[in-house]
Structure formats: C-alpha cells, structure tokens
Amino acid sequence: MNAFIYQLGLQWRWDIRNRGILLTYYLIPLGFFLFMGGIFTSINPEAYQTIIPSMTVFGVTMGAVLGMPTQLVTVFGTDIKKSYLVGKIPLWTAVAVNILSCFFHLMIMSLIILLIAPILFDAAIPAQIGVYLLNTAIFIIATLSIGSILGVFVKNSSKLSIVAQVIFLPSVMLSGMMFSTDLLPEFLEKAGLVLPATWGFKNLCANGINLDNTFPLLLMIAISFIIVALKLQRTKTD
Amino acid sequence: MKEVIQVSSLMKSYANKKILDEISFSAYQGEILALLGTNGAGKTTTLECIEGLRKYENGEIKLSGQLGVQLQSSSLPDEIHAKEALSLFSKWNHTKFDKSVFDALGISEFGNKQYKQLSTGQKRRLHLAIALIGDPDIVILDEPTAGLDVEGRVALHRLIKKLRYDGKTFLIASHDMAEVEELCDRVVILKDGKIEYQGTVDELTQNTQESYHIELKTNNKMTFASLKFSTWIGESKGYQSYDIADLNQGLAELINIHNANNVEIIDLNVEKVSLENRFMEIAKEGIA
C-alpha cells in the first residue's frame, strides 16, 4: 500500500512535469472554456444555463481521451512495461495511478470552470453542488475507463493520436455539449448514446441524481474494468 | 560449485520459426557468464525467458536465488528522477537501497535529473543500480557498458568484479568482446537459436590451430600455399594472408621461403587471433 501511494504521488508529479499532459488536462480545456464561453453566451442567451456542464464535458473528454492514454501507451507500448515486470511492480498499478492522478487533475479543472463561469459569464450555478460534483466524478471515471482501454491496447502514440480522435470528435459533436442532440439525424443521435460524454452531459445538466443517465456510465466503467483486467492478464507474458 | 542458473532444452518459436532450439547451459555461483551471438541469434529471447518475460514451449529454467535485471536504456518514464526511480523500485521490493552501490555507481551526481535528461551512460548506471535493488543473487546485464565513457566503464567493471567475489552470479549479453575477455569466465555463443560453443574464454581463443594472422606485402605476387607451419588464406589489396599456430616457427618459415625465392618482403603485419575474431568465425561458420 505504501509503495502504491508513493507511486501515485510520483505519477501526480510526472503529470505536472509533462507539458503535453498539462496542455490536455488544463491549458486547452480552460483556454477553450474562456474563448468559447464568451462566444456561446453572446450568440445564445440561454447558454448561461449549460456553459458549466458543456465546458466540463469538453475538458474531461479531452484530458481522459487525448491526455491520459498517452501516459499508458508510454508504459505498455515500450520497454517500461518490462521494467515494471522485472522490477516487481504490478502492471495494474500503472493503470490505477494514471487513472487516479488524472481523476484528481480533471476534478481540479472542473472545479475551476465551476468557480469561474458564474463570475465571467454569469453562468447558472448547479442547484445541488454536492450532487453535481458526484455526477462529475462518475463521468470523469467513466471517460477515464474508456481512455484506459485505448492506453493498454494501442501500441504507439502516433496510432493513439488517430484512434483517440475517433472517440473525442464524436463526443464533442454528438453529446449535446455544442448544440442540442434534437438537431442531429436520428442515427447520429443514437450513435452518440455509446459515448460517456452524452450521458455525462445529460447528468450534469440535470438537477439531482438521474439513474437513467447514471446507469450507462456505471455500465461503461464495469465493462472497461473487465476488458482492461483481461488485457493486463495477457500482457504479463507473450 | 553450485548451479544457480540451469537452462535445459529450452525451445521457443514464433510463427513456426524456431528461435531457440533446445538450448542448455548453466551458470555457477560467483561466475560471470557471457551470452554472445549476432543479432537474431536468440540472445534477447533467451534472456527474456530467464527473466520471466516470455513463455517458452519446451524445456526448463531453474534459478536458485533472487534475480536482478538490468534492462537497456529507454525503459523508464521520461519524467522520473533517478532517485525517484530507485525509491519506487525499492519500495515495491520492500527493501532499502544499498548506499555503497549507490556511491560506486555515482548516482548522486544525477539523482535529481529527469530520466530524459540523463546521458546514455548515466541511464545504464541507473538501470544497473535498479537491478541491484534487493541484493539479488543472480544479475542479468544487457550491454552493461554500452555508451559509458572509459572512467565509467572501469568503475562498472570494478563493481561487477567486487560483486562477483561477494558470490553474485552475472549473466551478461554483450557485443563488446574486449569487455567479455576482461570480465567473463565462460561464454555461451548462440547461432541461429542453437548453442554453437560453450566454454571458457581461454579455451575459445586457444583451442584453435591458427592463433595468429599474418599479412605480407612483397615485391611480386608469388604465393606459397604448401607450407608446414603456415596456412595460406588468400590475397587482398596486395597483401598475402596466412594463419599460423606457432608465431616463431611460422614467421621463420615464411621469411625463409621468401628469402630462398628472392622475394623481398616490403611490409608485414602480425595480428593475434582475438576473441572477437574467433567469435566472428563461429558466428559465421560454426565451430571448427
């Protein structure tokens, strides 16, 4: 346990030392929030109601799908994996500390949006802050669980940059964060239901806990956990 | 002597191609054993099977004692500091790092640098330090001094010799024959997944009839192929090449026969057949 906590602390520091990670966890999501927050609220008077959820969903999706998996690929797609195996560091810890470290970073990024949006853009504050934060946490974990699948399966970072876009771009376009899903053709609206961003956005916009929106996220977490665990089991030896 | 590594009839294939074909060898306590072979001979696969990183179809690997492994460079995250890496591996091995080894490897010079900022030599020293965490009985080193400067190389050789006298067994994969000659007691040479030779370094260089290689340049192209103590190899760039077993007898014979035929020797080079030459012969043509 002591070793795991030490490793988690190291991962947190490595993330901060890594410019690419800082960009995807903080700088781009918050920059996008500042830029698009101003545009959205000026072109759509109703946007103040959804600016916090939409920018949170964008930032979390970016960090969890474009950022965190790169850290996993550097472990599982290189000799670092061998280093862990011969050094008696269980491989699952590489996944766990990356997920946990990224979770804390993305919670901080989400809190910054929650605190600043009402001041800058007169954004509506969620009615139940505790429930909103719980929904944010569930959404972050669900998105990170999808990101962890990418991280353990994709062999190198150039392939990852393409594969991750296959999840990231539809998440931005089909989840409802940029425009209402009612405006989408039916098949695209249905396609969006396989993405955590769609359910996360619905959950964050709802006042209170909505099990219909939460259940798909919990299901994604459970399925991802099984897939990653099986992959790690097979990764130990060829 | 106690056998600490026993590899018996090890077999491994990829896509129906035999990578390791029933190889067997042992390493004894306190011994430094070199595993040699050209690229693709099966060295890395053998090491990875011993390290537990690869499955194998047949055979058996027995290790008596704890194993430490030095991997090649680029096997740690770029952002990790050298000291952090040592702490991380020490914590997972439930042990504290031996400060004398830490000092001998000069880790404190670069302990607070990120892995990506380290030179190749510093990375190799760090990986060796990690391999020695937990005071292992058997240490596997993959190209231990690649990228090290002369000073670092001497310090590392000194440390390896000291640890060997403390009873540790080393299995070393290396392309550096000078290092193998200086450090290792025995060598195992792999060729196409089979063991072509195993024995001491001295046996490898001495158990050959031609121990010296002579190159002669003369004032005409006359060659002397039928000689008692010398074997004519061929001509290249105006030089006649001979292999001889006994330097005195062979040289005397060559000089005499040239004098007797009024052939003037313009240039003469003598080269002792080294481990590197012998290794190249075996790796190319198999054991004579």
Short mmCIF file of C-alpha atoms in Angstrom, two decimals:
data_model
loop_
_atom_site.label_atom_id
_atom_site.label_comp_id
_atom_site.label_asym_id
_atom_site.label_seq_id
_atom_site.Cartn_x
_atom_site.Cartn_y
_atom_site.Cartn_z
CA MET A 1 0.00 0.00 0.00
CA ASN A 2 2.88 2.27 0.93
CA ALA A 3 4.55 1.62 -2.42
CA PHE A 4 1.27 2.23 -4.28
CA ILE A 5 0.70 5.58 -2.55
CA TYR A 6 4.31 6.57 -3.32
CA GLN A 7 3.77 5.59 -6.98
CA LEU A 8 0.54 7.62 -7.09
CA GLY A 9 2.38 10.66 -5.72
CA LEU A 10 5.09 10.19 -8.35
CA GLN A 11 2.52 9.93 -11.12
CA TRP A 12 0.92 13.18 -9.96
CA ARG A 13 4.33 14.88 -10.15
CA TRP A 14 5.19 13.30 -13.53
CA ASP A 15 1.92 14.64 -14.92
CA ILE A 16 2.80 18.13 -13.76
CA ARG A 17 6.33 17.85 -15.27
CA ASN A 18 4.90 16.75 -18.63
CA ARG A 19 3.97 19.72 -20.85
CA GLY A 20 1.81 17.60 -23.15
CA ILE A 21 -0.22 16.38 -20.21
CA LEU A 22 -0.60 19.86 -18.71
CA LEU A 23 -1.90 21.06 -22.08
CA THR A 24 -4.62 18.40 -22.28
CA TYR A 25 -5.54 18.43 -18.58
CA TYR A 26 -5.63 22.20 -18.02
CA LEU A 27 -4.42 24.66 -20.64
CA ILE A 28 -6.51 23.68 -23.68
CA PRO A 29 -9.75 22.88 -21.75
CA LEU A 30 -9.55 26.13 -19.75
CA GLY A 31 -8.45 28.16 -22.78
CA PHE A 32 -11.35 26.71 -24.79
CA PHE A 33 -13.69 27.48 -21.89
CA LEU A 34 -12.58 31.12 -21.74
CA PHE A 35 -12.81 31.54 -25.52
CA MET A 36 -15.98 29.58 -26.28
CA GLY A 37 -17.69 30.62 -23.05
CA GLY A 38 -17.70 34.21 -24.29
CA ILE A 39 -18.90 33.22 -27.77
CA PHE A 40 -21.64 30.82 -26.61
CA THR A 41 -23.14 33.24 -24.12
CA SER A 42 -23.15 36.10 -26.63
CA ILE A 43 -24.74 34.19 -29.55
CA ASN A 44 -27.17 32.16 -27.43
CA PRO A 45 -28.80 33.91 -24.45
CA GLU A 46 -29.80 30.52 -22.98
CA ALA A 47 -26.18 29.25 -23.00
CA TYR A 48 -25.57 30.54 -19.45
CA GLN A 49 -27.62 27.53 -18.24
CA THR A 50 -25.38 24.91 -19.86
CA ILE A 51 -21.98 26.57 -20.10
CA ILE A 52 -20.61 24.85 -16.96
CA PRO A 53 -21.71 21.30 -17.94
CA SER A 54 -20.70 21.69 -21.59
CA MET A 55 -17.24 23.08 -20.89
CA THR A 56 -16.71 20.46 -18.14
CA VAL A 57 -17.65 17.65 -20.53
CA PHE A 58 -15.30 19.06 -23.19
CA GLY A 59 -12.39 19.40 -20.76
CA VAL A 60 -12.86 15.99 -19.15
CA THR A 61 -13.17 14.27 -22.53
CA MET A 62 -10.01 15.96 -23.76
CA GLY A 63 -7.98 15.04 -20.67
CA ALA A 64 -9.27 11.50 -20.34
CA VAL A 65 -9.26 10.51 -24.03
CA LEU A 66 -6.45 12.59 -25.55
CA GLY A 67 -4.22 13.03 -22.49
CA MET A 68 -4.24 10.16 -20.02
CA PRO A 69 -3.91 7.30 -22.58
CA THR A 70 -0.59 8.75 -23.83
CA GLN A 71 0.84 8.09 -20.38
CA LEU A 72 -0.36 4.48 -20.53
CA VAL A 73 0.99 3.97 -24.05
CA THR A 74 4.42 5.07 -22.83
CA VAL A 75 4.25 2.22 -20.31
CA PHE A 76 2.55 -0.54 -22.29
CA GLY A 77 3.93 0.27 -25.74
CA THR A 78 7.59 0.48 -24.63
CA ASP A 79 10.22 -1.30 -22.52
CA ILE A 80 8.89 0.48 -19.41
CA LYS A 81 6.43 -2.43 -19.19
CA LYS A 82 9.38 -4.86 -18.95
CA SER A 83 10.98 -2.64 -16.35
CA TYR A 84 7.85 -2.87 -14.22
CA LEU A 85 7.58 -6.64 -14.66
CA VAL A 86 11.19 -7.44 -13.76
CA GLY A 87 11.15 -4.81 -11.01
CA LYS A 88 8.14 -6.49 -9.37
CA ILE A 89 5.83 -3.50 -9.92
CA PRO A 90 2.38 -4.92 -10.77
CA LEU A 91 1.19 -3.70 -14.18
CA TRP A 92 -2.27 -2.83 -12.87
CA THR A 93 -0.70 -0.13 -10.73
CA ALA A 94 0.40 1.74 -13.88
CA VAL A 95 -3.25 1.91 -14.96
CA ALA A 96 -4.58 2.66 -11.48
CA VAL A 97 -2.18 5.52 -10.67
CA ASN A 98 -2.70 7.10 -14.08
CA ILE A 99 -6.47 6.97 -13.68
CA LEU A 100 -6.36 8.32 -10.11
CA SER A 101 -3.86 11.08 -10.88
CA CYS A 102 -5.81 12.15 -13.95
CA PHE A 103 -9.05 11.99 -11.94
CA PHE A 104 -7.68 14.50 -9.41
CA HIS A 105 -6.37 16.80 -12.16
CA LEU A 106 -9.68 16.73 -14.05
CA MET A 107 -11.67 17.35 -10.84
CA ILE A 108 -9.49 20.44 -10.24
CA MET A 109 -10.04 21.58 -13.84
CA SER A 110 -13.81 21.05 -13.45
CA LEU A 111 -13.85 22.99 -10.16
CA ILE A 112 -12.03 25.90 -11.84
CA ILE A 113 -14.77 26.03 -14.50
CA LEU A 114 -17.48 25.76 -11.82
CA LEU A 115 -15.95 28.65 -9.85
CA ILE A 116 -15.04 30.98 -12.71
CA ALA A 117 -18.01 30.57 -15.11
CA PRO A 118 -20.56 32.34 -12.87
CA ILE A 119 -18.17 35.29 -12.44
CA LEU A 120 -17.10 35.64 -16.09
CA PHE A 121 -20.20 34.58 -17.98
CA ASP A 122 -22.96 34.86 -15.42
CA ALA A 123 -23.37 31.06 -15.74
CA ALA A 124 -26.11 29.29 -13.78
CA ILE A 125 -24.72 27.57 -10.67
CA PRO A 126 -25.94 23.94 -10.23
CA ALA A 127 -28.77 23.78 -7.72
CA GLN A 128 -27.23 20.92 -5.73
CA ILE A 129 -23.44 21.39 -5.77
CA GLY A 130 -22.76 18.08 -3.95
CA VAL A 131 -24.80 16.05 -6.44
CA TYR A 132 -23.23 17.96 -9.35
CA LEU A 133 -19.75 17.10 -8.10
CA LEU A 134 -20.76 13.45 -7.62
CA ASN A 135 -22.07 13.34 -11.20
CA THR A 136 -18.85 14.99 -12.39
CA ALA A 137 -16.79 12.36 -10.56
CA ILE A 138 -18.80 9.48 -12.09
CA PHE A 139 -18.49 11.00 -15.56
CA ILE A 140 -14.73 11.51 -15.17
CA ILE A 141 -14.24 7.88 -14.07
CA ALA A 142 -16.38 6.58 -16.96
CA THR A 143 -14.41 8.62 -19.51
CA LEU A 144 -11.10 7.59 -17.94
CA SER A 145 -12.14 3.94 -18.12
CA ILE A 146 -12.65 4.31 -21.89
CA GLY A 147 -9.30 6.13 -22.08
CA SER A 148 -7.60 3.30 -20.21
CA ILE A 149 -8.77 0.81 -22.87
CA LEU A 150 -7.07 2.97 -25.50
CA GLY A 151 -3.95 3.19 -23.36
CA VAL A 152 -3.46 -0.54 -22.91
CA PHE A 153 -4.49 -1.64 -26.41
CA VAL A 154 -2.95 0.96 -28.75
CA LYS A 155 0.73 0.19 -29.39
CA ASN A 156 2.21 3.63 -30.01
CA SER A 157 1.43 7.29 -29.58
CA SER A 158 1.07 8.07 -33.30
CA LYS A 159 -1.67 5.45 -33.64
CA LEU A 160 -3.19 6.66 -30.38
CA SER A 161 -3.50 10.22 -31.68
CA ILE A 162 -5.70 8.91 -34.51
CA VAL A 163 -7.73 6.37 -32.51
CA ALA A 164 -8.38 8.85 -29.69
CA GLN A 165 -9.86 11.35 -32.18
CA VAL A 166 -12.38 8.67 -33.20
CA ILE A 167 -13.80 9.00 -29.68
CA PHE A 168 -13.04 12.64 -28.96
CA LEU A 169 -14.57 14.31 -32.03
CA PRO A 170 -17.91 12.41 -31.91
CA SER A 171 -18.02 13.16 -28.17
CA VAL A 172 -17.82 16.89 -28.93
CA MET A 173 -20.28 16.77 -31.83
CA LEU A 174 -22.85 14.20 -30.72
CA SER A 175 -23.12 14.63 -26.93
CA GLY A 176 -25.19 17.81 -26.95
CA MET A 177 -22.48 19.99 -25.44
CA MET A 178 -22.10 22.15 -28.59
CA PHE A 179 -25.72 22.06 -29.81
CA SER A 180 -28.88 20.17 -28.90
CA THR A 181 -28.95 16.48 -29.94
CA ASP A 182 -32.52 17.14 -31.23
CA LEU A 183 -30.88 18.85 -34.21
CA LEU A 184 -28.98 15.65 -35.16
CA PRO A 185 -30.24 12.98 -37.59
CA GLU A 186 -31.72 10.07 -35.62
CA PHE A 187 -28.87 7.62 -36.38
CA LEU A 188 -26.28 10.09 -35.16
CA GLU A 189 -28.32 10.82 -32.06
CA LYS A 190 -28.39 7.06 -31.35
CA ALA A 191 -24.69 6.69 -32.15
CA GLY A 192 -23.98 9.34 -29.52
CA LEU A 193 -25.51 7.12 -26.84
CA VAL A 194 -22.43 4.87 -26.79
CA LEU A 195 -20.27 7.81 -25.66
CA PRO A 196 -19.82 8.70 -21.99
CA ALA A 197 -19.92 12.41 -22.94
CA THR A 198 -23.61 12.13 -23.96
CA TRP A 199 -24.69 10.63 -20.64
CA GLY A 200 -22.31 12.80 -18.67
CA PHE A 201 -23.68 15.97 -20.23
CA LYS A 202 -27.28 14.89 -19.54
CA ASN A 203 -26.37 14.08 -15.95
CA LEU A 204 -24.56 17.35 -15.34
CA CYS A 205 -27.48 19.34 -16.78
CA ALA A 206 -30.00 17.50 -14.59
CA ASN A 207 -30.71 18.82 -11.14
CA GLY A 208 -30.23 15.80 -8.90
CA ILE A 209 -29.38 12.16 -9.45
CA ASN A 210 -30.93 10.59 -12.52
CA LEU A 211 -30.35 6.82 -12.52
CA ASP A 212 -31.35 6.51 -16.20
CA ASN A 213 -28.38 8.70 -17.09
CA THR A 214 -26.04 7.31 -14.44
CA PHE A 215 -26.56 3.61 -15.20
CA PRO A 216 -24.94 3.70 -18.70
CA LEU A 217 -21.89 5.40 -17.19
CA LEU A 218 -21.61 2.74 -14.46
CA LEU A 219 -22.02 0.03 -17.11
CA MET A 220 -19.19 1.56 -19.18
CA ILE A 221 -16.96 1.59 -16.08
CA ALA A 222 -17.70 -2.09 -15.33
CA ILE A 223 -17.17 -3.29 -18.91
CA SER A 224 -13.96 -1.27 -19.28
CA PHE A 225 -12.64 -2.66 -15.99
CA ILE A 226 -13.15 -6.23 -17.22
CA ILE A 227 -11.57 -5.53 -20.63
CA VAL A 228 -8.51 -3.83 -19.12
CA ALA A 229 -8.10 -6.54 -16.46
CA LEU A 230 -8.18 -9.28 -19.13
CA LYS A 231 -5.68 -7.39 -21.28
CA LEU A 232 -3.31 -6.92 -18.33
CA GLN A 233 -3.55 -10.62 -17.52
CA ARG A 234 -2.49 -11.46 -21.08
CA THR A 235 0.22 -8.79 -21.11
CA LYS A 236 2.24 -10.38 -18.30
CA THR A 237 3.78 -12.85 -20.75
CA ASP A 238 3.51 -13.17 -24.51
CA MET B 1 30.21 -25.27 -7.46
CA LYS B 2 26.54 -24.54 -7.03
CA GLU B 3 24.49 -24.16 -10.20
CA VAL B 4 22.37 -21.03 -9.86
CA ILE B 5 21.02 -20.82 -13.41
CA GLN B 6 20.05 -24.05 -15.15
CA VAL B 7 18.60 -23.83 -18.64
CA SER B 8 17.63 -27.22 -20.06
CA SER B 9 16.41 -27.96 -23.60
CA LEU B 10 14.81 -24.54 -23.96
CA MET B 11 12.63 -24.21 -27.07
CA LYS B 12 10.83 -21.18 -28.40
CA SER B 13 9.21 -20.50 -31.78
CA TYR B 14 7.49 -17.56 -33.43
CA ALA B 15 5.18 -18.27 -36.35
CA ASN B 16 6.63 -21.79 -36.85
CA LYS B 17 10.21 -20.46 -36.90
CA LYS B 18 12.45 -21.89 -34.21
CA ILE B 19 14.08 -19.03 -32.32
CA LEU B 20 15.60 -21.25 -29.62
CA ASP B 21 16.29 -24.87 -30.48
CA GLU B 22 16.82 -26.99 -27.36
CA ILE B 23 19.49 -24.84 -25.77
CA SER B 24 21.01 -25.94 -22.46
CA PHE B 25 23.58 -24.20 -20.30
CA SER B 26 24.30 -23.46 -16.66
CA ALA B 27 25.86 -20.66 -14.65
CA TYR B 28 27.55 -21.23 -11.33
CA GLN B 29 27.62 -19.16 -8.17
CA GLY B 30 30.18 -16.35 -8.38
CA GLU B 31 30.64 -16.79 -12.11
CA ILE B 32 30.38 -14.20 -14.88
CA LEU B 33 28.90 -15.89 -17.93
CA ALA B 34 28.64 -14.12 -21.30
CA LEU B 35 25.86 -14.85 -23.73
CA LEU B 36 27.08 -13.97 -27.22
CA GLY B 37 25.63 -14.10 -30.68
CA THR B 38 24.99 -11.94 -33.70
CA ASN B 39 21.67 -10.06 -33.99
CA GLY B 40 18.83 -12.57 -34.31
CA ALA B 41 20.84 -15.42 -32.77
CA GLY B 42 18.39 -15.69 -29.86
CA LYS B 43 20.22 -13.86 -27.05
CA THR B 44 17.41 -11.49 -26.10
CA THR B 45 14.78 -14.24 -26.28
CA THR B 46 16.92 -16.45 -24.01
CA LEU B 47 17.35 -13.64 -21.52
CA GLU B 48 13.65 -12.75 -21.60
CA CYS B 49 12.69 -16.39 -20.98
CA ILE B 50 15.01 -16.45 -17.95
CA GLU B 51 13.61 -13.11 -16.75
CA GLY B 52 10.06 -14.49 -16.98
CA LEU B 53 9.04 -12.03 -19.69
CA ARG B 54 8.44 -14.71 -22.34
CA LYS B 55 6.72 -18.05 -22.36
CA TYR B 56 8.52 -20.99 -23.95
CA GLU B 57 7.16 -24.19 -25.49
CA ASN B 58 9.55 -26.72 -24.03
CA GLY B 59 12.40 -27.01 -21.62
CA GLU B 60 13.07 -25.87 -18.11
CA ILE B 61 14.66 -22.89 -16.41
CA LYS B 62 15.73 -23.21 -12.79
CA LEU B 63 17.02 -20.23 -10.83
CA SER B 64 18.47 -20.62 -7.33
CA GLY B 65 18.12 -17.22 -5.76
CA GLN B 66 16.68 -13.80 -6.35
CA LEU B 67 17.04 -12.28 -9.82
CA GLY B 68 18.00 -8.69 -10.68
CA VAL B 69 17.72 -7.47 -14.26
CA GLN B 70 19.38 -4.52 -15.95
CA LEU B 71 17.34 -3.53 -18.98
CA GLN B 72 18.58 -1.43 -21.87
CA SER B 73 18.02 2.35 -21.92
CA SER B 74 14.56 3.89 -22.53
CA SER B 75 12.77 1.66 -20.06
CA LEU B 76 11.67 4.28 -17.53
CA PRO B 77 9.24 7.21 -17.84
CA ASP B 78 10.92 10.38 -19.17
CA GLU B 79 9.80 12.50 -16.22
CA ILE B 80 11.07 10.27 -13.42
CA HIS B 81 14.09 11.47 -11.42
CA ALA B 82 16.88 8.93 -10.92
CA LYS B 83 16.38 8.95 -7.15
CA GLU B 84 12.62 8.58 -7.54
CA ALA B 85 13.16 5.51 -9.73
CA LEU B 86 15.38 3.90 -7.11
CA SER B 87 12.86 4.69 -4.35
CA LEU B 88 9.95 3.35 -6.40
CA PHE B 89 11.61 0.01 -7.18
CA SER B 90 12.97 -0.28 -3.63
CA LYS B 91 9.51 0.25 -2.14
CA TRP B 92 7.93 -2.40 -4.38
CA ASN B 93 10.75 -4.79 -3.41
CA HIS B 94 10.24 -3.99 0.30
CA THR B 95 13.90 -3.10 0.72
CA LYS B 96 16.21 -0.14 1.18
CA PHE B 97 18.85 0.73 -1.36
CA ASP B 98 22.49 -0.16 -0.54
CA LYS B 99 24.30 3.17 -0.26
CA SER B 100 27.71 1.70 -1.14
CA VAL B 101 26.35 0.56 -4.52
CA PHE B 102 24.65 3.95 -4.93
CA ASP B 103 28.03 5.67 -4.37
CA ALA B 104 30.01 3.23 -6.50
CA LEU B 105 27.73 3.95 -9.44
CA GLY B 106 27.88 7.73 -8.84
CA ILE B 107 24.10 8.08 -8.78
CA SER B 108 24.23 11.18 -6.56
CA GLU B 109 25.73 13.20 -9.48
CA PHE B 110 22.47 12.91 -11.39
CA GLY B 111 19.95 11.76 -8.76
CA ASN B 112 17.72 14.81 -9.20
CA LYS B 113 17.76 14.84 -13.00
CA GLN B 114 14.82 13.61 -15.05
CA TYR B 115 15.40 10.35 -16.94
CA LYS B 116 15.12 12.11 -20.31
CA GLN B 117 17.98 14.45 -19.30
CA LEU B 118 20.41 11.63 -18.47
CA SER B 119 23.22 10.59 -20.81
CA THR B 120 23.24 7.03 -22.10
CA GLY B 121 25.99 6.16 -19.62
CA GLN B 122 24.04 7.62 -16.69
CA LYS B 123 20.95 5.66 -17.77
CA ARG B 124 22.98 2.44 -17.83
CA ARG B 125 24.32 3.14 -14.34
CA LEU B 126 20.81 3.85 -13.09
CA HIS B 127 19.49 0.60 -14.62
CA LEU B 128 22.31 -1.37 -13.03
CA ALA B 129 21.51 0.26 -9.67
CA ILE B 130 17.86 -0.77 -10.08
CA ALA B 131 18.95 -4.32 -10.97
CA LEU B 132 20.92 -4.50 -7.71
CA ILE B 133 17.96 -3.46 -5.53
CA GLY B 134 17.17 -6.17 -3.02
CA ASP B 135 20.70 -7.63 -3.17
CA PRO B 136 19.90 -10.27 -5.82
CA ASP B 137 21.95 -13.49 -6.13
CA ILE B 138 21.78 -13.53 -9.93
CA VAL B 139 22.14 -10.39 -12.06
CA ILE B 140 21.34 -10.24 -15.77
CA LEU B 141 23.04 -7.39 -17.63
CA ASP B 142 22.18 -6.43 -21.18
CA GLU B 143 25.06 -4.48 -22.78
CA PRO B 144 26.19 -3.15 -19.39
CA THR B 145 28.79 -0.65 -20.58
CA ALA B 146 27.28 0.47 -23.89
CA GLY B 147 27.54 4.27 -24.00
CA LEU B 148 29.80 4.55 -20.94
CA ASP B 149 32.96 6.62 -21.02
CA VAL B 150 36.30 4.98 -20.09
CA GLU B 151 36.05 6.10 -16.47
CA GLY B 152 32.51 4.82 -16.08
CA ARG B 153 33.41 1.57 -17.76
CA VAL B 154 36.37 0.94 -15.43
CA ALA B 155 34.24 1.78 -12.37
CA LEU B 156 31.48 -0.53 -13.53
CA HIS B 157 33.87 -3.41 -14.23
CA ARG B 158 35.38 -2.94 -10.79
CA LEU B 159 31.94 -3.06 -9.19
CA ILE B 160 30.90 -6.17 -11.14
CA LYS B 161 34.13 -7.96 -10.13
CA LYS B 162 33.63 -6.98 -6.48
CA LEU B 163 30.05 -8.23 -6.51
CA ARG B 164 31.16 -11.47 -8.15
CA TYR B 165 33.62 -12.07 -5.30
CA ASP B 166 30.72 -11.46 -2.91
CA GLY B 167 29.06 -14.51 -4.51
CA LYS B 168 26.76 -12.94 -7.09
CA THR B 169 26.40 -14.61 -10.46
CA PHE B 170 26.28 -12.46 -13.61
CA LEU B 171 24.80 -13.37 -16.96
CA ILE B 172 25.92 -10.74 -19.47
CA ALA B 173 24.77 -10.18 -23.04
CA SER B 174 27.34 -8.05 -24.82
CA HIS B 175 28.70 -7.15 -28.22
CA ASP B 176 31.90 -5.83 -26.68
CA MET B 177 34.45 -8.64 -26.92
CA ALA B 178 37.11 -6.69 -25.02
CA GLU B 179 34.67 -6.47 -22.14
CA VAL B 180 33.85 -10.17 -22.36
CA GLU B 181 37.57 -11.05 -22.40
CA GLU B 182 38.22 -8.88 -19.37
CA LEU B 183 35.19 -9.74 -17.27
CA CYS B 184 33.80 -13.13 -18.13
CA ASP B 185 34.81 -16.60 -17.00
CA ARG B 186 32.86 -18.52 -19.61
CA VAL B 187 30.98 -17.77 -22.81
CA VAL B 188 27.96 -19.29 -24.49
CA ILE B 189 27.75 -18.50 -28.22
CA LEU B 190 24.38 -18.76 -29.90
CA LYS B 191 23.95 -19.18 -33.64
CA ASP B 192 20.52 -19.46 -35.27
CA GLY B 193 18.93 -20.40 -31.94
CA LYS B 194 21.41 -23.17 -31.13
CA ILE B 195 24.42 -23.20 -28.87
CA GLU B 196 27.47 -23.24 -31.10
CA TYR B 197 30.04 -23.07 -28.34
CA GLN B 198 30.23 -23.00 -24.57
CA GLY B 199 33.40 -22.94 -22.52
CA THR B 200 35.98 -20.60 -21.05
CA VAL B 201 37.27 -17.55 -22.88
CA ASP B 202 40.82 -19.01 -22.87
CA GLU B 203 39.67 -22.29 -24.40
CA LEU B 204 37.82 -20.40 -27.08
CA THR B 205 40.90 -18.47 -28.24
CA GLN B 206 43.45 -21.26 -27.64
CA ASN B 207 41.58 -24.27 -29.00
CA THR B 208 42.28 -23.24 -32.47
CA GLN B 209 45.18 -24.23 -34.71
CA GLU B 210 45.57 -20.77 -36.20
CA SER B 211 46.29 -18.36 -33.40
CA TYR B 212 47.98 -15.60 -35.43
CA HIS B 213 47.06 -13.87 -38.61
CA ILE B 214 49.95 -12.64 -40.84
CA GLU B 215 49.69 -10.22 -43.74
CA LEU B 216 52.67 -9.86 -46.10
CA LYS B 217 53.31 -7.43 -48.93
CA THR B 218 56.06 -8.48 -51.31
CA ASN B 219 57.76 -7.14 -54.44
CA ASN B 220 55.98 -9.74 -56.59
CA LYS B 221 52.78 -11.75 -56.36
CA MET B 222 54.37 -15.11 -55.62
CA THR B 223 52.39 -17.19 -53.08
CA PHE B 224 53.50 -20.16 -51.02
CA ALA B 225 50.48 -22.35 -50.36
CA SER B 226 52.15 -25.60 -49.25
CA LEU B 227 53.86 -24.80 -46.00
CA LYS B 228 54.33 -26.80 -42.80
CA PHE B 229 53.59 -24.17 -40.16
CA SER B 230 51.50 -21.65 -42.13
CA THR B 231 48.20 -21.83 -43.96
CA TRP B 232 47.76 -19.52 -46.94
CA ILE B 233 44.35 -17.83 -46.74
CA GLY B 234 44.36 -15.61 -49.81
CA GLU B 235 45.29 -12.24 -51.27
CA SER B 236 43.66 -8.92 -50.60
CA LYS B 237 44.77 -5.42 -51.62
CA GLY B 238 48.28 -6.65 -52.48
CA TYR B 239 48.76 -8.47 -49.18
CA GLN B 240 49.13 -12.27 -48.85
CA SER B 241 47.35 -13.59 -45.76
CA TYR B 242 48.48 -16.57 -43.68
CA ASP B 243 47.22 -18.12 -40.45
CA ILE B 244 49.86 -19.64 -38.19
CA ALA B 245 49.67 -21.55 -34.91
CA ASP B 246 53.22 -21.01 -33.64
CA LEU B 247 54.42 -17.47 -34.14
CA ASN B 248 58.18 -18.21 -34.13
CA GLN B 249 58.08 -21.28 -36.37
CA GLY B 250 55.51 -19.81 -38.71
CA LEU B 251 57.27 -16.46 -39.14
CA ALA B 252 60.68 -18.09 -39.60
CA GLU B 253 59.24 -20.39 -42.25
CA LEU B 254 57.62 -17.53 -44.15
CA ILE B 255 60.72 -15.32 -44.07
CA ASN B 256 63.00 -18.19 -45.08
CA ILE B 257 60.88 -19.27 -48.00
CA HIS B 258 60.63 -15.71 -49.30
CA ASN B 259 64.42 -15.24 -48.98
CA ALA B 260 65.07 -18.59 -50.65
CA ASN B 261 62.95 -17.50 -53.62
CA ASN B 262 64.47 -13.99 -53.74
CA VAL B 263 61.15 -12.40 -52.91
CA GLU B 264 61.51 -9.18 -50.91
CA ILE B 265 59.09 -8.58 -48.04
CA ILE B 266 58.04 -4.90 -48.14
CA ASP B 267 55.53 -4.92 -45.29
CA LEU B 268 54.49 -7.44 -42.64
CA ASN B 269 51.61 -7.28 -40.13
CA VAL B 270 51.05 -9.76 -37.29
CA GLU B 271 47.68 -9.94 -35.53
CA LYS B 272 46.82 -12.29 -32.68
CA VAL B 273 43.53 -14.09 -33.25
CA SER B 274 41.42 -12.46 -30.56
CA LEU B 275 38.12 -13.47 -29.02
CA GLU B 276 36.43 -11.11 -31.46
CA ASN B 277 37.96 -12.90 -34.48
CA ARG B 278 37.10 -16.28 -33.04
CA PHE B 279 33.59 -15.16 -32.22
CA MET B 280 33.09 -13.87 -35.76
CA GLU B 281 34.32 -17.20 -37.17
CA ILE B 282 31.93 -19.19 -35.02
CA ALA B 283 29.03 -16.84 -35.57
CA LYS B 284 29.53 -17.07 -39.35
CA GLU B 285 30.72 -20.58 -39.99
CA GLY B 286 30.02 -22.53 -36.82
CA ILE B 287 32.58 -24.22 -34.60
CA ALA B 288 35.60 -25.65 -36.43
#
